[in-house]
Coordinates of N, CA and C in Angstrom, one line a residue:
M168 N -22.7 6.0 26.8 CA -24.1 6.5 27.1 C -24.8 6.6 25.7
T169 N -26.0 6.1 25.7 CA -26.8 6.0 24.5 C -27.5 7.3 24.3
T170 N -28.1 7.5 23.0 CA -28.8 8.7 22.7 C -30.0 8.8 23.6
A171 N -30.7 7.7 23.9 CA -31.9 7.8 24.7 C -31.6 8.3 26.1
T172 N -30.4 7.8 26.7 CA -30.0 8.2 28.0 C -29.7 9.7 28.0
R173 N -29.0 10.2 27.0 CA -28.6 11.6 27.0 C -29.8 12.6 26.8
T174 N -30.8 12.2 26.0 CA -31.9 13.1 25.7 C -33.1 12.8 26.4
G175 N -33.2 11.7 27.0 CA -34.4 11.3 27.8 C -35.5 10.7 26.9
R176 N -35.3 10.5 25.6 CA -36.3 9.9 24.7 C -35.6 9.0 23.7
P177 N -36.2 8.0 23.3 CA -35.6 7.0 22.4 C -35.3 7.6 21.0
P178 N -34.2 7.1 20.4 CA -33.9 7.6 19.0 C -35.0 7.4 18.0
S179 N -35.1 8.2 17.0 CA -36.1 8.1 16.0 C -36.0 6.8 15.2
L180 N -37.1 6.5 14.5 CA -37.0 5.3 13.6 C -36.0 5.4 12.5
L181 N -35.9 6.6 11.9 CA -34.9 6.8 10.9 C -33.5 6.7 11.4
L182 N -33.2 7.2 12.6 CA -31.9 7.1 13.2 C -31.6 5.6 13.5
N183 N -32.5 4.9 14.0 CA -32.3 3.5 14.3 C -32.1 2.7 13.0
L184 N -32.8 3.1 12.0 CA -32.6 2.4 10.7 C -31.2 2.7 10.1
W185 N -30.7 4.0 10.2 CA -29.4 4.3 9.8 C -28.3 3.6 10.5
R186 N -28.5 3.4 11.8 CA -27.5 2.7 12.6 C -27.4 1.2 12.3
S187 N -28.5 0.6 11.8 CA -28.5 -0.8 11.5 C -27.7 -1.1 10.2
T188 N -27.2 -2.3 10.1 CA -26.6 -2.8 8.9 C -27.5 -2.8 7.7
V189 N -28.7 -3.2 7.9 CA -29.7 -3.2 6.9 C -30.0 -1.8 6.4
G190 N -30.1 -0.9 7.3 CA -30.4 0.5 6.9 C -29.2 1.1 6.1
K191 N -28.0 0.8 6.5 CA -26.9 1.4 5.7 C -26.8 0.7 4.3
K192 N -27.1 -0.6 4.2 CA -27.1 -1.2 2.9 C -28.2 -0.6 2.1
A193 N -29.4 -0.3 2.6 CA -30.5 0.3 1.9 C -30.1 1.7 1.4
V194 N -29.4 2.5 2.2 CA -29.0 3.8 1.8 C -28.0 3.7 0.7
M195 N -27.1 2.8 0.8 CA -26.0 2.5 -0.2 C -26.7 2.1 -1.5
A196 N -27.7 1.3 -1.4 CA -28.4 0.8 -2.7 C -29.1 1.9 -3.3
V197 N -29.9 2.7 -2.6 CA -30.8 3.7 -3.2 C -29.9 4.8 -3.7
S198 N -28.9 5.3 -3.0 CA -28.0 6.3 -3.5 C -27.2 5.9 -4.7
G199 N -26.8 4.6 -4.7 CA -26.2 4.0 -5.9 C -27.0 4.0 -7.1
L200 N -28.3 3.7 -7.0 CA -29.2 3.7 -8.1 C -29.5 5.1 -8.6
L201 N -29.5 6.1 -7.7 CA -29.7 7.5 -8.1 C -28.5 7.9 -8.9
M202 N -27.3 7.6 -8.5 CA -26.1 7.9 -9.2 C -26.1 7.2 -10.6
L203 N -26.6 6.0 -10.6 CA -26.6 5.3 -11.9 C -27.5 6.0 -12.9
L204 N -28.7 6.5 -12.5 CA -29.6 7.2 -13.3 C -28.9 8.5 -13.9
Y205 N -28.1 9.1 -13.0 CA -27.4 10.3 -13.4 C -26.3 9.9 -14.5
L206 N -25.6 8.8 -14.3 CA -24.6 8.4 -15.2 C -25.2 8.1 -16.6
V207 N -26.4 7.5 -16.6 CA -27.0 7.2 -17.9 C -27.3 8.5 -18.6
A208 N -27.9 9.4 -17.9 CA -28.2 10.7 -18.5 C -27.0 11.5 -19.0
H209 N -25.9 11.4 -18.1 CA -24.7 12.1 -18.4 C -24.0 11.5 -19.7
M210 N -24.0 10.2 -19.8 CA -23.4 9.5 -20.9 C -24.2 9.9 -22.2
L211 N -25.5 9.9 -22.2 CA -26.3 10.3 -23.3 C -26.0 11.7 -23.7
G212 N -25.8 12.6 -22.7 CA -25.4 14.0 -23.0 C -24.0 14.1 -23.7
N213 N -23.1 13.3 -23.2 CA -21.7 13.3 -23.7 C -21.7 12.9 -25.2
L214 N -22.6 11.9 -25.5 CA -22.6 11.4 -26.9 C -23.0 12.4 -27.9
Q215 N -23.6 13.5 -27.4 CA -24.0 14.6 -28.4 C -22.8 15.2 -29.1
I216 N -21.6 14.9 -28.5 CA -20.4 15.5 -29.2 C -20.1 14.9 -30.6
F217 N -20.7 13.7 -30.8 CA -20.5 13.1 -32.2 C -21.3 13.8 -33.2
F218 N -22.3 14.7 -32.8 CA -23.1 15.4 -33.8 C -22.6 16.8 -34.0
G219 N -21.4 17.1 -33.5 CA -20.7 18.4 -33.7 C -20.8 19.3 -32.6
P220 N -20.0 20.4 -32.6 CA -20.0 21.4 -31.5 C -21.3 22.1 -31.3
A221 N -22.1 22.4 -32.3 CA -23.3 23.1 -32.2 C -24.3 22.3 -31.3
E222 N -24.4 21.0 -31.5 CA -25.3 20.1 -30.8 C -25.0 20.1 -29.3
I223 N -23.8 19.7 -29.0 CA -23.4 19.5 -27.6 C -23.4 20.9 -26.9
N224 N -23.0 21.9 -27.5 CA -23.0 23.3 -26.9 C -24.4 23.7 -26.6
H225 N -25.3 23.4 -27.6 CA -26.7 23.8 -27.4 C -27.3 22.9 -26.2
Y226 N -27.0 21.7 -26.2 CA -27.4 20.8 -25.1 C -27.0 21.3 -23.7
A227 N -25.7 21.8 -23.6 CA -25.2 22.3 -22.4 C -26.0 23.6 -22.0
H228 N -26.3 24.4 -23.0 CA -27.0 25.7 -22.7 C -28.4 25.3 -22.2
W229 N -29.0 24.3 -22.9 CA -30.4 23.9 -22.5 C -30.4 23.5 -21.0
L230 N -29.4 22.7 -20.6 CA -29.3 22.3 -19.2 C -29.3 23.4 -18.3
R231 N -28.6 24.5 -18.6 CA -28.5 25.7 -17.8 C -29.8 26.5 -17.7
T232 N -30.6 26.4 -18.7 CA -31.8 27.2 -18.7 C -33.1 26.4 -18.3
L233 N -32.9 25.1 -17.9 CA -34.0 24.3 -17.4 C -34.7 25.0 -16.2
G234 N -36.0 25.1 -16.3 CA -36.8 25.7 -15.2 C -37.0 27.1 -15.3
T235 N -36.4 27.8 -16.3 CA -36.6 29.2 -16.5 C -38.0 29.4 -17.2
P236 N -38.7 30.5 -17.0 CA -38.3 31.6 -16.1 C -38.6 31.5 -14.6
F237 N -39.3 30.3 -14.3 CA -39.6 30.1 -12.9 C -38.4 30.1 -12.0
L238 N -37.3 29.5 -12.5 CA -36.1 29.4 -11.8 C -35.0 30.3 -12.5
R239 N -34.1 30.8 -11.8 CA -33.0 31.6 -12.4 C -32.1 30.7 -13.2
Y240 N -31.3 31.3 -14.0 CA -30.3 30.6 -14.9 C -29.4 29.8 -14.0
E241 N -29.3 28.5 -14.4 CA -28.4 27.5 -13.7 C -28.9 27.0 -12.4
W242 N -30.1 27.5 -11.9 CA -30.5 27.1 -10.6 C -30.9 25.6 -10.5
L243 N -31.6 25.1 -11.5 CA -32.0 23.7 -11.5 C -30.8 22.8 -11.6
I244 N -29.8 23.1 -12.4 CA -28.6 22.3 -12.5 C -27.9 22.2 -11.2
W245 N -27.9 23.4 -10.5 CA -27.2 23.4 -9.2 C -28.0 22.5 -8.2
I246 N -29.3 22.5 -8.3 CA -30.2 21.7 -7.4 C -29.8 20.2 -7.7
F247 N -29.7 19.8 -9.0 CA -29.2 18.5 -9.3 C -27.9 18.2 -8.8
R248 N -26.9 19.1 -8.9 CA -25.6 18.9 -8.4 C -25.6 18.7 -6.9
V249 N -26.4 19.5 -6.1 CA -26.4 19.3 -4.7 C -27.0 17.9 -4.3
G250 N -28.1 17.6 -5.1 CA -28.7 16.2 -4.8 C -27.7 15.1 -5.1
L251 N -27.0 15.3 -6.2 CA -26.0 14.3 -6.6 C -24.9 14.2 -5.5
L252 N -24.4 15.3 -5.0 CA -23.4 15.4 -4.0 C -23.9 14.6 -2.7
A253 N -25.2 14.9 -2.4 CA -25.7 14.2 -1.2 C -25.8 12.7 -1.4
A254 N -26.1 12.2 -2.6 CA -26.1 10.8 -2.9 C -24.7 10.2 -2.8
V255 N -23.7 11.0 -3.3 CA -22.3 10.5 -3.3 C -21.8 10.4 -1.8
V256 N -22.1 11.4 -1.0 CA -21.7 11.4 0.4 C -22.4 10.2 1.1
A257 N -23.7 10.1 0.9 CA -24.4 9.0 1.6 C -23.9 7.6 1.2
H258 N -23.6 7.5 -0.1 CA -23.0 6.2 -0.6 C -21.7 5.9 0.0
G259 N -20.8 7.0 0.0 CA -19.5 6.8 0.5 C -19.4 6.5 2.0
V260 N -20.2 7.3 2.8 CA -20.2 7.1 4.2 C -20.8 5.7 4.6
S261 N -21.9 5.3 4.0 CA -22.5 4.0 4.3 C -21.5 2.9 3.9
A262 N -20.8 3.0 2.7 CA -19.9 2.0 2.3 C -18.7 1.9 3.3
Y263 N -18.2 3.1 3.7 CA -17.1 3.1 4.7 C -17.5 2.4 6.0
Q264 N -18.6 2.8 6.5 CA -19.1 2.3 7.8 C -19.4 0.8 7.7
L265 N -20.0 0.4 6.6 CA -20.2 -1.1 6.5 C -18.9 -1.8 6.4
S266 N -17.9 -1.3 5.7 CA -16.6 -1.9 5.7 C -15.9 -2.0 7.0
R267 N -16.0 -0.9 7.8 CA -15.5 -1.0 9.2 C -16.2 -2.0 10.0
R268 N -17.5 -2.0 9.9 CA -18.3 -3.0 10.7 C -18.0 -4.4 10.3
D269 N -17.7 -4.6 9.0 CA -17.4 -6.0 8.6 C -16.0 -6.4 9.1
L270 N -15.0 -5.5 9.1 CA -13.7 -5.8 9.7 C -13.8 -6.0 11.2
A271 N -14.6 -5.2 11.9 CA -14.7 -5.4 13.3 C -15.3 -6.7 13.7
A272 N -16.2 -7.2 12.8 CA -16.9 -8.5 13.1 C -16.0 -9.7 12.9
R273 N -14.9 -9.5 12.2 CA -13.9 -10.7 12.1 C -12.5 -10.1 12.2
P274 N -12.1 -9.8 13.4 CA -10.7 -9.2 13.7 C -9.6 -10.2 13.4
T275 N -9.8 -11.5 13.4 CA -8.8 -12.4 13.1 C -9.0 -13.1 11.8
K276 N -8.0 -13.6 11.1 CA -8.1 -14.2 9.8 C -8.8 -15.5 9.9
Y277 N -9.5 -15.9 8.9 CA -10.2 -17.1 8.9 C -9.3 -18.3 8.9
A278 N -9.6 -19.4 9.6 CA -8.8 -20.5 9.6 C -8.7 -21.2 8.3
H279 N -9.8 -21.1 7.5 CA -9.8 -21.6 6.2 C -10.1 -20.5 5.2
R280 N -9.3 -20.4 4.1 CA -9.5 -19.4 3.2 C -10.9 -19.4 2.6
R281 N -11.5 -18.3 2.5 CA -12.9 -18.2 1.9 C -12.8 -18.3 0.4
R282 N -13.9 -18.7 -0.2 CA -13.9 -18.8 -1.7 C -13.6 -17.4 -2.2
R283 N -12.7 -17.4 -3.3 CA -12.3 -16.1 -3.9 C -13.5 -15.4 -4.4
A284 N -13.7 -14.2 -4.1 CA -14.8 -13.4 -4.6 C -14.5 -13.0 -6.0
S285 N -15.4 -12.5 -6.7 CA -15.2 -12.0 -8.1 C -14.3 -10.8 -8.1
Y286 N -13.7 -10.6 -9.3 CA -12.7 -9.5 -9.4 C -13.4 -8.2 -9.1
A287 N -14.7 -8.0 -9.5 CA -15.4 -6.8 -9.3 C -15.6 -6.6 -7.8
T288 N -16.0 -7.7 -7.1 CA -16.2 -7.6 -5.6 C -15.0 -7.2 -4.9
R289 N -13.9 -7.8 -5.3 CA -12.6 -7.5 -4.5 C -12.1 -6.1 -4.8
T290 N -12.5 -5.5 -5.9 CA -12.0 -4.1 -6.2 C -13.0 -3.0 -5.9
M291 N -14.2 -3.4 -5.3 CA -15.2 -2.4 -5.0 C -14.6 -1.2 -4.1
R292 N -13.8 -1.6 -3.1 CA -13.3 -0.6 -2.2 C -12.3 0.3 -2.8
W293 N -11.3 -0.2 -3.4 CA -10.3 0.7 -4.0 C -10.8 1.4 -5.3
G294 N -11.8 0.7 -5.9 CA -12.4 1.3 -7.1 C -13.2 2.5 -6.7
G295 N -13.9 2.5 -5.5 CA -14.6 3.6 -5.1 C -13.7 4.8 -4.8
V296 N -12.5 4.5 -4.2 CA -11.6 5.6 -3.9 C -11.1 6.2 -5.2
I297 N -10.8 5.4 -6.2 CA -10.3 5.9 -7.5 C -11.4 6.8 -8.1
L298 N -12.6 6.3 -8.1 CA -13.7 7.1 -8.6 C -13.9 8.4 -7.9
G299 N -13.8 8.4 -6.6 CA -13.9 9.7 -5.8 C -12.8 10.7 -6.3
L300 N -11.6 10.2 -6.4 CA -10.5 11.1 -6.9 C -10.8 11.6 -8.3
F301 N -11.3 10.7 -9.1 CA -11.5 11.0 -10.5 C -12.6 12.1 -10.6
V302 N -13.7 12.0 -9.8 CA -14.8 13.0 -9.8 C -14.2 14.4 -9.5
I303 N -13.3 14.4 -8.5 CA -12.7 15.7 -8.2 C -12.0 16.3 -9.3
W304 N -11.1 15.5 -10.0 CA -10.4 15.9 -11.1 C -11.3 16.3 -12.3
H305 N -12.3 15.5 -12.5 CA -13.3 15.8 -13.6 C -14.0 17.1 -13.5
I306 N -14.3 17.5 -12.2 CA -15.0 18.7 -12.0 C -14.0 19.9 -12.2
L307 N -12.8 19.7 -11.7 CA -11.7 20.8 -12.0 C -11.4 20.9 -13.4
D308 N -11.5 19.8 -14.2 CA -11.1 19.8 -15.6 C -12.2 20.4 -16.5
L309 N -13.4 19.8 -16.4 CA -14.5 20.1 -17.4 C -15.6 21.0 -16.8
T310 N -15.6 21.2 -15.5 CA -16.7 22.1 -15.0 C -16.1 23.5 -14.6
T311 N -15.1 23.5 -13.8 CA -14.5 24.8 -13.4 C -13.4 25.2 -14.4
G312 N -12.8 24.3 -15.1 CA -11.7 24.6 -16.0 C -10.4 24.9 -15.3
T313 N -10.3 24.6 -14.0 CA -9.1 25.0 -13.2 C -7.9 24.3 -13.7
V314 N -8.0 23.0 -14.2 CA -6.8 22.3 -14.7 C -6.9 22.1 -16.2
N315 N -7.7 22.9 -16.8 CA -7.9 22.8 -18.3 C -7.7 24.2 -18.9
P316 N -6.5 24.8 -18.9 CA -6.3 26.2 -19.3 C -6.8 26.4 -20.7
A317 N -6.8 25.4 -21.6 CA -7.2 25.6 -23.0 C -8.7 25.6 -23.2
G318 N -9.4 25.3 -22.1 CA -10.9 25.2 -22.3 C -11.5 26.6 -22.4
E319 N -12.8 26.6 -22.7 CA -13.6 27.9 -22.9 C -14.8 27.8 -22.0
H320 N -15.2 28.8 -21.3 CA -16.4 28.8 -20.4 C -17.6 28.6 -21.2
E321 N -18.4 27.6 -20.8 CA -19.7 27.2 -21.4 C -19.6 26.8 -22.8
H322 N -18.4 26.2 -23.2 CA -18.2 25.6 -24.5 C -17.7 24.1 -24.3
P323 N -18.6 23.2 -24.0 CA -18.2 21.8 -23.7 C -17.4 21.1 -24.8
Y324 N -17.8 21.4 -26.0 CA -17.1 20.7 -27.1 C -15.6 21.1 -27.1
Q325 N -15.3 22.4 -27.0 CA -14.0 22.8 -27.0 C -13.2 22.3 -25.8
N326 N -13.9 22.3 -24.6 CA -13.3 21.9 -23.4 C -13.0 20.4 -23.4
I327 N -13.9 19.6 -24.0 CA -13.6 18.1 -24.1 C -12.4 17.8 -25.0
V328 N -12.4 18.5 -26.1 CA -11.3 18.3 -27.0 C -10.0 18.7 -26.4
A329 N -10.0 19.9 -25.8 CA -8.8 20.4 -25.1 C -8.3 19.5 -24.0
S330 N -9.2 18.9 -23.3 CA -8.8 18.0 -22.2 C -8.3 16.7 -22.8
F331 N -9.0 16.0 -23.7 CA -8.6 14.7 -24.1 C -7.5 14.7 -25.2
D332 N -7.1 15.9 -25.7 CA -5.9 16.1 -26.5 C -4.6 15.8 -25.7
R333 N -4.8 15.8 -24.4 CA -3.6 15.5 -23.5 C -3.8 14.0 -23.2
W334 N -2.9 13.1 -23.7 CA -3.1 11.7 -23.6 C -3.0 11.2 -22.1
P335 N -2.2 11.8 -21.2 CA -2.3 11.3 -19.8 C -3.7 11.5 -19.2
V336 N -4.3 12.6 -19.6 CA -5.7 12.9 -19.0 C -6.7 11.9 -19.6
A337 N -6.6 11.7 -21.0 CA -7.5 10.7 -21.6 C -7.3 9.3 -21.0
L338 N -6.0 8.9 -20.8 CA -5.7 7.6 -20.3 C -6.3 7.5 -18.8
F339 N -6.1 8.5 -18.0 CA -6.7 8.5 -16.7 C -8.2 8.4 -16.7
Y340 N -8.8 9.1 -17.6 CA -10.3 9.0 -17.8 C -10.7 7.6 -18.1
I341 N -10.0 7.0 -19.1 CA -10.4 5.6 -19.5 C -10.3 4.6 -18.4
L342 N -9.2 4.7 -17.7 CA -8.9 3.8 -16.5 C -10.0 4.0 -15.5
A343 N -10.4 5.2 -15.2 CA -11.4 5.5 -14.2 C -12.8 4.9 -14.7
V344 N -13.1 5.0 -16.0 CA -14.3 4.5 -16.5 C -14.3 3.0 -16.4
L345 N -13.2 2.4 -16.7 CA -13.1 0.9 -16.5 C -13.4 0.5 -15.1
A346 N -12.9 1.2 -14.1 CA -13.2 1.0 -12.7 C -14.7 1.2 -12.4
L347 N -15.2 2.2 -13.1 CA -16.6 2.5 -12.9 C -17.5 1.4 -13.4
G348 N -17.1 0.8 -14.5 CA -17.8 -0.4 -15.1 C -17.9 -1.5 -14.1
L349 N -16.7 -1.8 -13.5 CA -16.7 -2.9 -12.5 C -17.6 -2.6 -11.3
H350 N -17.5 -1.3 -10.9 CA -18.3 -0.9 -9.8 C -19.8 -1.0 -10.0
I351 N -20.2 -0.6 -11.2 CA -21.6 -0.7 -11.6 C -22.1 -2.2 -11.7
R352 N -21.2 -3.0 -12.3 CA -21.6 -4.4 -12.5 C -21.9 -5.1 -11.2
H353 N -21.0 -4.9 -10.2 CA -21.2 -5.5 -8.9 C -22.3 -4.7 -8.1
G354 N -22.2 -3.4 -8.2 CA -23.1 -2.6 -7.4 C -24.6 -2.7 -7.7
F355 N -24.9 -2.9 -9.0 CA -26.3 -3.0 -9.5 C -26.9 -4.3 -8.9
W356 N -26.1 -5.4 -9.0 CA -26.5 -6.7 -8.5 C -26.7 -6.6 -7.0
S357 N -25.8 -6.0 -6.3 CA -25.9 -5.9 -4.8 C -27.1 -5.1 -4.4
A358 N -27.4 -4.0 -5.1 CA -28.5 -3.1 -4.8 C -29.8 -3.9 -5.0
A359 N -29.9 -4.7 -6.1 CA -31.1 -5.5 -6.3 C -31.3 -6.5 -5.2
Q360 N -30.2 -7.1 -4.7 CA -30.3 -8.0 -3.5 C -30.8 -7.3 -2.3
T361 N -30.2 -6.1 -2.0 CA -30.5 -5.4 -0.8 C -32.0 -4.9 -0.8
L362 N -32.5 -4.5 -2.0 CA -33.9 -4.0 -2.1 C -34.9 -5.1 -2.3
G363 N -34.4 -6.4 -2.3 CA -35.3 -7.5 -2.5 C -35.9 -7.7 -3.8
A364 N -35.2 -7.2 -4.9 CA -35.7 -7.3 -6.2 C -35.3 -8.7 -6.9
N365 N -34.4 -9.4 -6.2 CA -33.9 -10.6 -6.8 C -34.7 -11.8 -6.3
N366 N -34.8 -12.8 -7.1 CA -35.3 -14.1 -6.7 C -34.8 -15.1 -7.8
P367 N -34.9 -16.4 -7.5 CA -34.4 -17.4 -8.5 C -34.8 -17.2 -9.9
R368 N -36.0 -16.7 -10.1 CA -36.5 -16.6 -11.5 C -36.0 -15.3 -12.1
R369 N -35.6 -14.3 -11.3 CA -35.2 -13.0 -11.9 C -33.7 -12.9 -11.9
D370 N -33.0 -13.8 -11.2 CA -31.5 -13.6 -11.0 C -30.8 -13.5 -12.3
R371 N -31.1 -14.4 -13.3 CA -30.4 -14.3 -14.6 C -30.7 -13.0 -15.3
T372 N -31.9 -12.5 -15.3 CA -32.2 -11.3 -15.9 C -31.5 -10.1 -15.3
L373 N -31.4 -10.1 -13.9 CA -30.7 -9.0 -13.2 C -29.2 -9.0 -13.5
K374 N -28.7 -10.2 -13.6 CA -27.2 -10.3 -13.9 C -27.0 -9.8 -15.3
I375 N -27.8 -10.2 -16.3 CA -27.7 -9.7 -17.6 C -27.8 -8.2 -17.7
A376 N -28.8 -7.6 -16.9 CA -29.0 -6.2 -16.8 C -27.7 -5.5 -16.2
A377 N -27.2 -6.1 -15.2 CA -26.0 -5.5 -14.6 C -24.8 -5.5 -15.5
N378 N -24.6 -6.6 -16.2 CA -23.5 -6.7 -17.2 C -23.8 -5.7 -18.4
G379 N -25.0 -5.7 -18.8 CA -25.3 -4.8 -20.0 C -25.2 -3.3 -19.6
L380 N -25.6 -2.9 -18.5 CA -25.5 -1.5 -18.0 C -24.0 -1.1 -17.9
A381 N -23.2 -2.0 -17.3 CA -21.8 -1.7 -17.1 C -21.1 -1.6 -18.4
L382 N -21.4 -2.5 -19.4 CA -20.8 -2.5 -20.7 C -21.2 -1.3 -21.5
A383 N -22.5 -1.0 -21.5 CA -23.0 0.2 -22.2 C -22.4 1.5 -21.7
L384 N -22.4 1.7 -20.4 CA -21.8 2.9 -19.8 C -20.3 3.0 -20.1
T385 N -19.6 1.9 -19.9 CA -18.2 1.9 -20.2 C -17.9 2.3 -21.6
C386 N -18.5 1.6 -22.5 CA -18.3 1.9 -24.0 C -18.7 3.3 -24.3
G387 N -19.8 3.8 -23.8 CA -20.3 5.1 -24.1 C -19.4 6.2 -23.6
F388 N -18.9 6.1 -22.3 CA -18.0 7.1 -21.8 C -16.6 7.0 -22.5
V389 N -16.1 5.8 -22.7 CA -14.8 5.6 -23.3 C -14.7 6.1 -24.7
S390 N -15.8 6.0 -25.4 CA -15.8 6.4 -26.8 C -15.4 7.8 -27.1
V391 N -15.7 8.7 -26.1 CA -15.4 10.1 -26.3 C -13.9 10.4 -26.3
P392 N -13.2 10.0 -25.2 CA -11.7 10.3 -25.3 C -11.1 9.6 -26.4
V393 N -11.5 8.4 -26.7 CA -10.9 7.6 -27.9 C -11.1 8.4 -29.2
A394 N -12.3 8.9 -29.4 CA -12.6 9.7 -30.6 C -11.8 10.9 -30.7
V395 N -11.5 11.6 -29.6 CA -10.6 12.7 -29.6 C -9.2 12.3 -29.9
M396 N -8.7 11.2 -29.3 CA -7.3 10.8 -29.5 C -7.0 10.4 -30.9
I397 N -8.0 9.7 -31.6 CA -7.8 9.3 -32.9 C -8.2 10.3 -34.0
G398 N -8.7 11.4 -33.6 CA -9.0 12.5 -34.5 C -10.4 12.5 -35.1
V399 N -11.3 11.6 -34.6 CA -12.7 11.6 -35.1 C -13.4 12.8 -34.6
V400 N -13.1 13.2 -33.4 CA -13.6 14.5 -32.8 C -12.4 15.4 -32.7
Q401 N -12.5 16.6 -33.3 CA -11.3 17.5 -33.2 C -11.8 19.0 -33.4

């Protein structure tokens, strides 16, 4: 029984758009780009650690006081967190449903093997799962301090050093960031295609941008645990 039959009126335009493959790809593209903007800002914030504890601790305090006195302490940062969570959920749900739809459309194996996709394309699905698990760990480690007993509340410099002084945690972080780089490299290009930004004249520029963003974010995020492990940051 369809929604129109149950309610006596046709489904809304937004609902129809969400149910379509094109709509799900659009949601996935837009939510992915929003998360990419967050990652760029987050990486730039993380790099404050190279200027010493006073700089990054001050930066963290500034984030918590954004919007005051109109907003209460930490309200704006929580608004950003809720918005980011919504983007993550929208991205994950649309990716899962598109994957299921793709599998349902070809229940039997192809008679002829398809051309091998790029490594990034073939790892998008498991890479997304790894990143989801990593985000949970990252929050418990550096936001709530649940799995970082040596950390100090509202002292990111000390928390980061305490976390990455444990080499298994640093290694897990680095591997997750490498998966993130592959995800961004393929995801940025896919989002450009979905949103109609690509054409034969812009394809080369978009591919360079995708590779450049992936490389810059990977190097930026990885530099922090490496710096702690080799004693540059301590």
